């Protein structure tokens, strides 16, 4: 525990560690912040930090992989009579729905991810996993191979629209994410429905 933090309890969850990290990233900048800085702010040791996250890049993304598994489960549970585009729209909105109490933290996280050049390479890996989950669902529903052009192009398109929705949300202080994201997804879904 660092000096000046006597009596402060150490973090006990990944969510608490993420919040400490987001605050220190905002204060010092992502590049200038070290794992040791985050651990000290959280009242834990470096080794404990690595029990939660493999790197400071990972702490910025939080529980993204767990959310992906939830989305995959949602796709599996989607009734077969729900059209594929509507299913995608619903699942992506569900994936991006957070409790109101988390909205400020989610906005901070996404501003960091979308506006920090050092995180862009790491984002590519996360986005690839997101697209894989979406492409698997599209392939299953359309009877195509997951590597075929249609599932891959649609996964890229849905990712692009989702990121555009986030960018719009970040520049509109106080706005709710889901209506913006739904509108952005609607632009894509309506266009695809007309072309199909």
JSON list of C-alpha atoms in Angstrom, two decimals:
[
{"chain": "A", "resi": 1, "resn": "UNK", "atom": "CA", "xyz": [0.00, 0.00, 0.00]},
{"chain": "A", "resi": 2, "resn": "UNK", "atom": "CA", "xyz": [1.37, 3.40, -0.93]},
{"chain": "A", "resi": 3, "resn": "UNK", "atom": "CA", "xyz": [2.07, 6.21, 1.51]},
{"chain": "A", "resi": 4, "resn": "UNK", "atom": "CA", "xyz": [-0.91, 8.42, 2.20]},
{"chain": "A", "resi": 5, "resn": "UNK", "atom": "CA", "xyz": [-3.38, 5.58, 1.80]},
{"chain": "A", "resi": 6, "resn": "UNK", "atom": "CA", "xyz": [-3.14, 4.08, 5.28]},
{"chain": "A", "resi": 7, "resn": "UNK", "atom": "CA", "xyz": [-6.37, 2.56, 6.49]},
{"chain": "A", "resi": 8, "resn": "UNK", "atom": "CA", "xyz": [-7.87, 2.35, 3.02]},
{"chain": "A", "resi": 9, "resn": "UNK", "atom": "CA", "xyz": [-9.18, -1.06, 2.16]},
{"chain": "A", "resi": 10, "resn": "UNK", "atom": "CA", "xyz": [-7.75, -2.63, -0.99]},
{"chain": "A", "resi": 11, "resn": "UNK", "atom": "CA", "xyz": [-10.00, -3.36, -3.96]},
{"chain": "A", "resi": 12, "resn": "UNK", "atom": "CA", "xyz": [-11.92, -6.60, -3.79]},
{"chain": "A", "resi": 13, "resn": "UNK", "atom": "CA", "xyz": [-13.32, -6.87, -7.31]},
{"chain": "A", "resi": 14, "resn": "UNK", "atom": "CA", "xyz": [-12.35, -6.37, -10.93]},
{"chain": "A", "resi": 15, "resn": "UNK", "atom": "CA", "xyz": [-14.96, -3.60, -11.20]},
{"chain": "A", "resi": 16, "resn": "UNK", "atom": "CA", "xyz": [-13.34, -1.63, -8.37]},
{"chain": "A", "resi": 17, "resn": "UNK", "atom": "CA", "xyz": [-9.92, -2.04, -9.95]},
{"chain": "A", "resi": 18, "resn": "UNK", "atom": "CA", "xyz": [-11.28, -0.83, -13.29]},
{"chain": "A", "resi": 19, "resn": "UNK", "atom": "CA", "xyz": [-12.69, 2.31, -11.68]},
{"chain": "A", "resi": 20, "resn": "UNK", "atom": "CA", "xyz": [-9.38, 3.14, -10.04]},
{"chain": "A", "resi": 21, "resn": "UNK", "atom": "CA", "xyz": [-7.66, 2.60, -13.38]},
{"chain": "A", "resi": 22, "resn": "UNK", "atom": "CA", "xyz": [-10.12, 4.76, -15.31]},
{"chain": "A", "resi": 23, "resn": "UNK", "atom": "CA", "xyz": [-9.72, 7.62, -12.85]},
{"chain": "A", "resi": 24, "resn": "UNK", "atom": "CA", "xyz": [-5.94, 7.49, -12.95]},
{"chain": "A", "resi": 25, "resn": "UNK", "atom": "CA", "xyz": [-5.95, 7.22, -16.77]},
{"chain": "A", "resi": 26, "resn": "UNK", "atom": "CA", "xyz": [-8.05, 10.40, -16.88]},
{"chain": "A", "resi": 27, "resn": "UNK", "atom": "CA", "xyz": [-5.76, 12.15, -14.43]},
{"chain": "A", "resi": 28, "resn": "UNK", "atom": "CA", "xyz": [-2.37, 11.18, -15.85]},
{"chain": "A", "resi": 29, "resn": "UNK", "atom": "CA", "xyz": [-3.12, 9.87, -19.33]},
{"chain": "A", "resi": 30, "resn": "UNK", "atom": "CA", "xyz": [-3.05, 6.24, -20.44]},
{"chain": "A", "resi": 31, "resn": "UNK", "atom": "CA", "xyz": [0.55, 6.23, -21.66]},
{"chain": "A", "resi": 32, "resn": "UNK", "atom": "CA", "xyz": [1.92, 7.90, -18.52]},
{"chain": "A", "resi": 33, "resn": "UNK", "atom": "CA", "xyz": [0.15, 5.46, -16.18]},
{"chain": "A", "resi": 34, "resn": "UNK", "atom": "CA", "xyz": [1.86, 2.24, -15.13]},
{"chain": "A", "resi": 35, "resn": "UNK", "atom": "CA", "xyz": [0.48, -0.95, -13.66]},
{"chain": "A", "resi": 36, "resn": "UNK", "atom": "CA", "xyz": [2.27, 0.00, -10.45]},
{"chain": "A", "resi": 37, "resn": "UNK", "atom": "CA", "xyz": [0.39, 3.34, -10.43]},
{"chain": "A", "resi": 38, "resn": "UNK", "atom": "CA", "xyz": [-2.94, 1.57, -10.76]},
{"chain": "A", "resi": 39, "resn": "UNK", "atom": "CA", "xyz": [-2.08, -1.03, -8.12]},
{"chain": "A", "resi": 40, "resn": "UNK", "atom": "CA", "xyz": [-0.99, 1.68, -5.67]},
{"chain": "A", "resi": 41, "resn": "UNK", "atom": "CA", "xyz": [-4.17, 3.70, -6.27]},
{"chain": "A", "resi": 42, "resn": "UNK", "atom": "CA", "xyz": [-6.22, 0.57, -5.68]},
{"chain": "A", "resi": 43, "resn": "UNK", "atom": "CA", "xyz": [-4.34, -0.36, -2.51]},
{"chain": "A", "resi": 44, "resn": "UNK", "atom": "CA", "xyz": [-3.08, -3.66, -3.90]},
{"chain": "A", "resi": 45, "resn": "UNK", "atom": "CA", "xyz": [0.25, -5.08, -4.99]},
{"chain": "A", "resi": 46, "resn": "UNK", "atom": "CA", "xyz": [1.45, -5.54, -8.54]},
{"chain": "A", "resi": 47, "resn": "UNK", "atom": "CA", "xyz": [0.99, -9.32, -8.34]},
{"chain": "A", "resi": 48, "resn": "UNK", "atom": "CA", "xyz": [-2.60, -8.88, -7.20]},
{"chain": "A", "resi": 49, "resn": "UNK", "atom": "CA", "xyz": [-3.26, -6.59, -10.19]},
{"chain": "A", "resi": 50, "resn": "UNK", "atom": "CA", "xyz": [-2.13, -9.39, -12.51]},
{"chain": "A", "resi": 51, "resn": "UNK", "atom": "CA", "xyz": [-4.56, -11.80, -10.87]},
{"chain": "A", "resi": 52, "resn": "UNK", "atom": "CA", "xyz": [-7.31, -9.58, -12.21]},
{"chain": "A", "resi": 53, "resn": "UNK", "atom": "CA", "xyz": [-5.88, -8.46, -15.55]},
{"chain": "A", "resi": 54, "resn": "UNK", "atom": "CA", "xyz": [-2.98, -9.41, -17.79]},
{"chain": "A", "resi": 55, "resn": "UNK", "atom": "CA", "xyz": [-2.11, -5.79, -18.65]},
{"chain": "A", "resi": 56, "resn": "UNK", "atom": "CA", "xyz": [-3.24, -2.20, -18.30]},
{"chain": "A", "resi": 57, "resn": "UNK", "atom": "CA", "xyz": [-4.74, -2.55, -21.80]},
{"chain": "A", "resi": 58, "resn": "UNK", "atom": "CA", "xyz": [-6.97, -5.32, -20.48]},
{"chain": "A", "resi": 59, "resn": "UNK", "atom": "CA", "xyz": [-8.15, -3.33, -17.47]},
{"chain": "A", "resi": 60, "resn": "UNK", "atom": "CA", "xyz": [-9.33, -0.61, -19.87]},
{"chain": "A", "resi": 61, "resn": "UNK", "atom": "CA", "xyz": [-11.62, -3.16, -21.56]},
{"chain": "A", "resi": 62, "resn": "UNK", "atom": "CA", "xyz": [-12.96, -4.58, -18.30]},
{"chain": "A", "resi": 63, "resn": "UNK", "atom": "CA", "xyz": [-15.12, -7.69, -18.50]},
{"chain": "A", "resi": 64, "resn": "UNK", "atom": "CA", "xyz": [-15.47, -7.57, -22.29]},
{"chain": "A", "resi": 65, "resn": "UNK", "atom": "CA", "xyz": [-14.90, -11.31, -22.82]},
{"chain": "A", "resi": 66, "resn": "UNK", "atom": "CA", "xyz": [-17.58, -12.21, -20.27]},
{"chain": "A", "resi": 67, "resn": "UNK", "atom": "CA", "xyz": [-19.99, -9.87, -22.08]},
{"chain": "A", "resi": 68, "resn": "UNK", "atom": "CA", "xyz": [-19.14, -11.61, -25.36]},
{"chain": "A", "resi": 69, "resn": "UNK", "atom": "CA", "xyz": [-20.11, -14.95, -23.84]},
{"chain": "A", "resi": 70, "resn": "UNK", "atom": "CA", "xyz": [-23.39, -13.41, -22.70]},
{"chain": "A", "resi": 71, "resn": "UNK", "atom": "CA", "xyz": [-24.00, -12.23, -26.26]},
{"chain": "A", "resi": 72, "resn": "UNK", "atom": "CA", "xyz": [-23.20, -15.69, -27.62]},
{"chain": "A", "resi": 73, "resn": "UNK", "atom": "CA", "xyz": [-25.68, -17.17, -25.14]},
{"chain": "A", "resi": 74, "resn": "UNK", "atom": "CA", "xyz": [-28.27, -14.61, -26.23]},
{"chain": "A", "resi": 75, "resn": "UNK", "atom": "CA", "xyz": [-27.81, -15.62, -29.86]},
{"chain": "A", "resi": 76, "resn": "UNK", "atom": "CA", "xyz": [-28.21, -19.28, -28.94]},
{"chain": "A", "resi": 77, "resn": "UNK", "atom": "CA", "xyz": [-31.44, -18.52, -27.06]},
{"chain": "A", "resi": 78, "resn": "UNK", "atom": "CA", "xyz": [-32.87, -16.37, -29.89]},
{"chain": "A", "resi": 79, "resn": "UNK", "atom": "CA", "xyz": [-36.01, -18.09, -31.27]},
{"chain": "A", "resi": 80, "resn": "UNK", "atom": "CA", "xyz": [-35.45, -19.40, -34.81]},
{"chain": "A", "resi": 81, "resn": "UNK", "atom": "CA", "xyz": [-38.45, -17.48, -36.14]},
{"chain": "A", "resi": 82, "resn": "UNK", "atom": "CA", "xyz": [-36.82, -14.12, -35.33]},
{"chain": "A", "resi": 83, "resn": "UNK", "atom": "CA", "xyz": [-35.35, -12.78, -38.60]},
{"chain": "A", "resi": 84, "resn": "UNK", "atom": "CA", "xyz": [-31.55, -12.66, -38.58]},
{"chain": "A", "resi": 85, "resn": "UNK", "atom": "CA", "xyz": [-31.28, -8.87, -38.90]},
{"chain": "A", "resi": 86, "resn": "UNK", "atom": "CA", "xyz": [-33.77, -8.25, -36.10]},
{"chain": "A", "resi": 87, "resn": "UNK", "atom": "CA", "xyz": [-31.96, -10.82, -33.94]},
{"chain": "A", "resi": 88, "resn": "UNK", "atom": "CA", "xyz": [-28.66, -9.04, -34.55]},
{"chain": "A", "resi": 89, "resn": "UNK", "atom": "CA", "xyz": [-30.15, -5.67, -33.70]},
{"chain": "A", "resi": 90, "resn": "UNK", "atom": "CA", "xyz": [-31.67, -6.97, -30.45]},
{"chain": "A", "resi": 91, "resn": "UNK", "atom": "CA", "xyz": [-28.53, -8.83, -29.40]},
{"chain": "A", "resi": 92, "resn": "UNK", "atom": "CA", "xyz": [-26.23, -5.87, -30.05]},
{"chain": "A", "resi": 93, "resn": "UNK", "atom": "CA", "xyz": [-28.51, -3.55, -28.12]},
{"chain": "A", "resi": 94, "resn": "UNK", "atom": "CA", "xyz": [-28.62, -6.04, -25.24]},
{"chain": "A", "resi": 95, "resn": "UNK", "atom": "CA", "xyz": [-24.82, -6.36, -25.34]},
{"chain": "A", "resi": 96, "resn": "UNK", "atom": "CA", "xyz": [-24.47, -2.60, -24.96]},
{"chain": "A", "resi": 97, "resn": "UNK", "atom": "CA", "xyz": [-27.13, -2.11, -22.28]},
{"chain": "A", "resi": 98, "resn": "UNK", "atom": "CA", "xyz": [-25.70, -1.24, -18.87]},
{"chain": "A", "resi": 99, "resn": "UNK", "atom": "CA", "xyz": [-27.42, -0.28, -15.62]},
{"chain": "A", "resi": 100, "resn": "UNK", "atom": "CA", "xyz": [-28.04, 3.46, -15.30]},
{"chain": "A", "resi": 101, "resn": "UNK", "atom": "CA", "xyz": [-25.64, 3.56, -12.35]},
{"chain": "A", "resi": 102, "resn": "UNK", "atom": "CA", "xyz": [-22.85, 2.35, -14.66]},
{"chain": "A", "resi": 103, "resn": "UNK", "atom": "CA", "xyz": [-23.47, 4.87, -17.47]},
{"chain": "A", "resi": 104, "resn": "UNK", "atom": "CA", "xyz": [-20.81, 7.34, -16.35]},
{"chain": "A", "resi": 105, "resn": "UNK", "atom": "CA", "xyz": [-18.17, 4.63, -15.97]},
{"chain": "A", "resi": 106, "resn": "UNK", "atom": "CA", "xyz": [-19.11, 3.13, -19.33]},
{"chain": "A", "resi": 107, "resn": "UNK", "atom": "CA", "xyz": [-18.79, 6.55, -20.98]},
{"chain": "A", "resi": 108, "resn": "UNK", "atom": "CA", "xyz": [-15.34, 7.02, -19.39]},
{"chain": "A", "resi": 109, "resn": "UNK", "atom": "CA", "xyz": [-14.24, 3.57, -20.56]},
{"chain": "A", "resi": 110, "resn": "UNK", "atom": "CA", "xyz": [-15.42, 4.09, -24.13]},
{"chain": "A", "resi": 111, "resn": "UNK", "atom": "CA", "xyz": [-13.91, 7.56, -24.36]},
{"chain": "A", "resi": 112, "resn": "UNK", "atom": "CA", "xyz": [-10.60, 6.05, -23.26]},
{"chain": "A", "resi": 113, "resn": "UNK", "atom": "CA", "xyz": [-10.81, 3.13, -25.70]},
{"chain": "A", "resi": 114, "resn": "UNK", "atom": "CA", "xyz": [-11.92, 5.17, -28.71]},
{"chain": "A", "resi": 115, "resn": "UNK", "atom": "CA", "xyz": [-9.62, 8.14, -28.12]},
{"chain": "A", "resi": 116, "resn": "UNK", "atom": "CA", "xyz": [-6.36, 6.55, -27.00]},
{"chain": "A", "resi": 117, "resn": "UNK", "atom": "CA", "xyz": [-4.02, 5.63, -29.88]},
{"chain": "A", "resi": 118, "resn": "UNK", "atom": "CA", "xyz": [-2.10, 3.15, -27.70]},
{"chain": "A", "resi": 119, "resn": "UNK", "atom": "CA", "xyz": [-5.31, 1.15, -27.21]},
{"chain": "A", "resi": 120, "resn": "UNK", "atom": "CA", "xyz": [-6.23, 0.93, -30.88]},
{"chain": "A", "resi": 121, "resn": "UNK", "atom": "CA", "xyz": [-4.07, -2.12, -31.61]},
{"chain": "A", "resi": 122, "resn": "UNK", "atom": "CA", "xyz": [-5.51, -3.85, -28.57]},
{"chain": "A", "resi": 123, "resn": "UNK", "atom": "CA", "xyz": [-8.99, -2.82, -29.72]},
{"chain": "A", "resi": 124, "resn": "UNK", "atom": "CA", "xyz": [-8.41, -4.66, -32.98]},
{"chain": "A", "resi": 125, "resn": "UNK", "atom": "CA", "xyz": [-8.06, -7.93, -31.07]},
{"chain": "A", "resi": 126, "resn": "UNK", "atom": "CA", "xyz": [-11.23, -7.29, -29.05]},
{"chain": "A", "resi": 127, "resn": "UNK", "atom": "CA", "xyz": [-13.20, -6.26, -32.13]},
{"chain": "A", "resi": 128, "resn": "UNK", "atom": "CA", "xyz": [-12.06, -9.43, -33.92]},
{"chain": "A", "resi": 129, "resn": "UNK", "atom": "CA", "xyz": [-13.55, -11.55, -31.12]},
{"chain": "A", "resi": 130, "resn": "UNK", "atom": "CA", "xyz": [-16.78, -9.52, -31.23]},
{"chain": "A", "resi": 131, "resn": "UNK", "atom": "CA", "xyz": [-17.02, -9.96, -35.01]},
{"chain": "A", "resi": 132, "resn": "UNK", "atom": "CA", "xyz": [-16.37, -13.69, -34.67]},
{"chain": "A", "resi": 133, "resn": "UNK", "atom": "CA", "xyz": [-19.36, -14.11, -32.34]},
{"chain": "A", "resi": 134, "resn": "UNK", "atom": "CA", "xyz": [-21.59, -12.12, -34.70]},
{"chain": "A", "resi": 135, "resn": "UNK", "atom": "CA", "xyz": [-20.33, -13.94, -37.82]},
{"chain": "A", "resi": 136, "resn": "UNK", "atom": "CA", "xyz": [-20.91, -17.34, -36.17]},
{"chain": "A", "resi": 137, "resn": "UNK", "atom": "CA", "xyz": [-24.53, -16.43, -35.54]},
{"chain": "A", "resi": 138, "resn": "UNK", "atom": "CA", "xyz": [-25.05, -15.13, -39.08]},
{"chain": "A", "resi": 139, "resn": "UNK", "atom": "CA", "xyz": [-23.42, -18.24, -40.56]},
{"chain": "A", "resi": 140, "resn": "UNK", "atom": "CA", "xyz": [-25.58, -20.53, -38.46]},
{"chain": "A", "resi": 141, "resn": "UNK", "atom": "CA", "xyz": [-28.79, -18.68, -39.37]},
{"chain": "A", "resi": 142, "resn": "UNK", "atom": "CA", "xyz": [-28.03, -18.39, -43.09]},
{"chain": "A", "resi": 143, "resn": "UNK", "atom": "CA", "xyz": [-26.43, -21.79, -43.65]},
{"chain": "A", "resi": 144, "resn": "UNK", "atom": "CA", "xyz": [-23.18, -20.24, -44.85]},
{"chain": "A", "resi": 145, "resn": "UNK", "atom": "CA", "xyz": [-19.64, -20.97, -43.79]},
{"chain": "A", "resi": 146, "resn": "UNK", "atom": "CA", "xyz": [-18.49, -18.62, -41.03]},
{"chain": "A", "resi": 147, "resn": "UNK", "atom": "CA", "xyz": [-15.58, -17.53, -43.22]},
{"chain": "A", "resi": 148, "resn": "UNK", "atom": "CA", "xyz": [-17.81, -16.72, -46.20]},
{"chain": "A", "resi": 149, "resn": "UNK", "atom": "CA", "xyz": [-18.09, -13.15, -47.41]},
{"chain": "A", "resi": 150, "resn": "UNK", "atom": "CA", "xyz": [-21.66, -12.55, -46.21]},
{"chain": "A", "resi": 151, "resn": "UNK", "atom": "CA", "xyz": [-21.18, -13.36, -42.50]},
{"chain": "A", "resi": 152, "resn": "UNK", "atom": "CA", "xyz": [-17.83, -11.59, -42.42]},
{"chain": "A", "resi": 153, "resn": "UNK", "atom": "CA", "xyz": [-19.05, -8.47, -44.25]},
{"chain": "A", "resi": 154, "resn": "UNK", "atom": "CA", "xyz": [-22.13, -8.24, -42.06]},
{"chain": "A", "resi": 155, "resn": "UNK", "atom": "CA", "xyz": [-20.08, -8.65, -38.86]},
{"chain": "A", "resi": 156, "resn": "UNK", "atom": "CA", "xyz": [-17.78, -5.83, -40.00]},
{"chain": "A", "resi": 157, "resn": "UNK", "atom": "CA", "xyz": [-20.77, -3.67, -40.93]},
{"chain": "A", "resi": 158, "resn": "UNK", "atom": "CA", "xyz": [-22.49, -4.16, -37.57]},
{"chain": "A", "resi": 159, "resn": "UNK", "atom": "CA", "xyz": [-19.25, -3.42, -35.73]},
{"chain": "A", "resi": 160, "resn": "UNK", "atom": "CA", "xyz": [-18.73, -0.24, -37.74]},
{"chain": "A", "resi": 161, "resn": "UNK", "atom": "CA", "xyz": [-22.25, 0.97, -37.07]},
{"chain": "A", "resi": 162, "resn": "UNK", "atom": "CA", "xyz": [-21.91, 0.20, -33.35]},
{"chain": "A", "resi": 163, "resn": "UNK", "atom": "CA", "xyz": [-18.65, 2.16, -33.13]},
{"chain": "A", "resi": 164, "resn": "UNK", "atom": "CA", "xyz": [-20.25, 5.07, -35.01]},
{"chain": "A", "resi": 165, "resn": "UNK", "atom": "CA", "xyz": [-23.09, 5.00, -32.48]},
{"chain": "A", "resi": 166, "resn": "UNK", "atom": "CA", "xyz": [-20.60, 5.15, -29.63]},
{"chain": "A", "resi": 167, "resn": "UNK", "atom": "CA", "xyz": [-18.77, 8.05, -31.22]},
{"chain": "A", "resi": 168, "resn": "UNK", "atom": "CA", "xyz": [-22.06, 9.96, -31.50]},
{"chain": "A", "resi": 169, "resn": "UNK", "atom": "CA", "xyz": [-22.89, 9.16, -27.87]},
{"chain": "A", "resi": 170, "resn": "UNK", "atom": "CA", "xyz": [-19.53, 10.44, -26.65]},
{"chain": "A", "resi": 171, "resn": "UNK", "atom": "CA", "xyz": [-19.97, 13.86, -28.25]},
{"chain": "A", "resi": 172, "resn": "UNK", "atom": "CA", "xyz": [-23.49, 14.26, -26.85]},
{"chain": "A", "resi": 173, "resn": "UNK", "atom": "CA", "xyz": [-23.06, 14.86, -23.13]},
{"chain": "A", "resi": 174, "resn": "UNK", "atom": "CA", "xyz": [-25.96, 13.52, -21.11]},
{"chain": "A", "resi": 175, "resn": "UNK", "atom": "CA", "xyz": [-27.40, 11.49, -24.00]},
{"chain": "A", "resi": 176, "resn": "UNK", "atom": "CA", "xyz": [-28.56, 7.91, -23.55]},
{"chain": "A", "resi": 177, "resn": "UNK", "atom": "CA", "xyz": [-26.54, 5.36, -25.51]},
{"chain": "A", "resi": 178, "resn": "UNK", "atom": "CA", "xyz": [-29.24, 2.87, -26.48]},
{"chain": "A", "resi": 179, "resn": "UNK", "atom": "CA", "xyz": [-31.49, 5.19, -28.53]},
{"chain": "A", "resi": 180, "resn": "UNK", "atom": "CA", "xyz": [-28.45, 6.43, -30.45]},
{"chain": "A", "resi": 181, "resn": "UNK", "atom": "CA", "xyz": [-27.18, 2.91, -31.02]},
{"chain": "A", "resi": 182, "resn": "UNK", "atom": "CA", "xyz": [-30.64, 1.69, -32.03]},
{"chain": "A", "resi": 183, "resn": "UNK", "atom": "CA", "xyz": [-30.93, 4.51, -34.58]},
{"chain": "A", "resi": 184, "resn": "UNK", "atom": "CA", "xyz": [-27.50, 3.68, -36.01]},
{"chain": "A", "resi": 185, "resn": "UNK", "atom": "CA", "xyz": [-28.34, -0.03, -36.21]},
{"chain": "A", "resi": 186, "resn": "UNK", "atom": "CA", "xyz": [-31.65, 0.85, -37.83]},
{"chain": "A", "resi": 187, "resn": "UNK", "atom": "CA", "xyz": [-29.84, 2.63, -40.65]},
{"chain": "A", "resi": 188, "resn": "UNK", "atom": "CA", "xyz": [-27.92, -0.56, -41.41]},
{"chain": "A", "resi": 189, "resn": "UNK", "atom": "CA", "xyz": [-30.75, -3.03, -40.87]},
{"chain": "A", "resi": 190, "resn": "UNK", "atom": "CA", "xyz": [-33.23, -1.04, -42.98]},
{"chain": "A", "resi": 191, "resn": "UNK", "atom": "CA", "xyz": [-30.70, -0.77, -45.79]},
{"chain": "A", "resi": 192, "resn": "UNK", "atom": "CA", "xyz": [-29.91, -4.48, -45.70]},
{"chain": "A", "resi": 193, "resn": "UNK", "atom": "CA", "xyz": [-33.60, -5.42, -45.58]},
{"chain": "A", "resi": 194, "resn": "UNK", "atom": "CA", "xyz": [-34.27, -3.34, -48.69]},
{"chain": "A", "resi": 195, "resn": "UNK", "atom": "CA", "xyz": [-31.36, -4.95, -50.50]},
{"chain": "A", "resi": 196, "resn": "UNK", "atom": "CA", "xyz": [-32.47, -8.46, -49.54]}
]
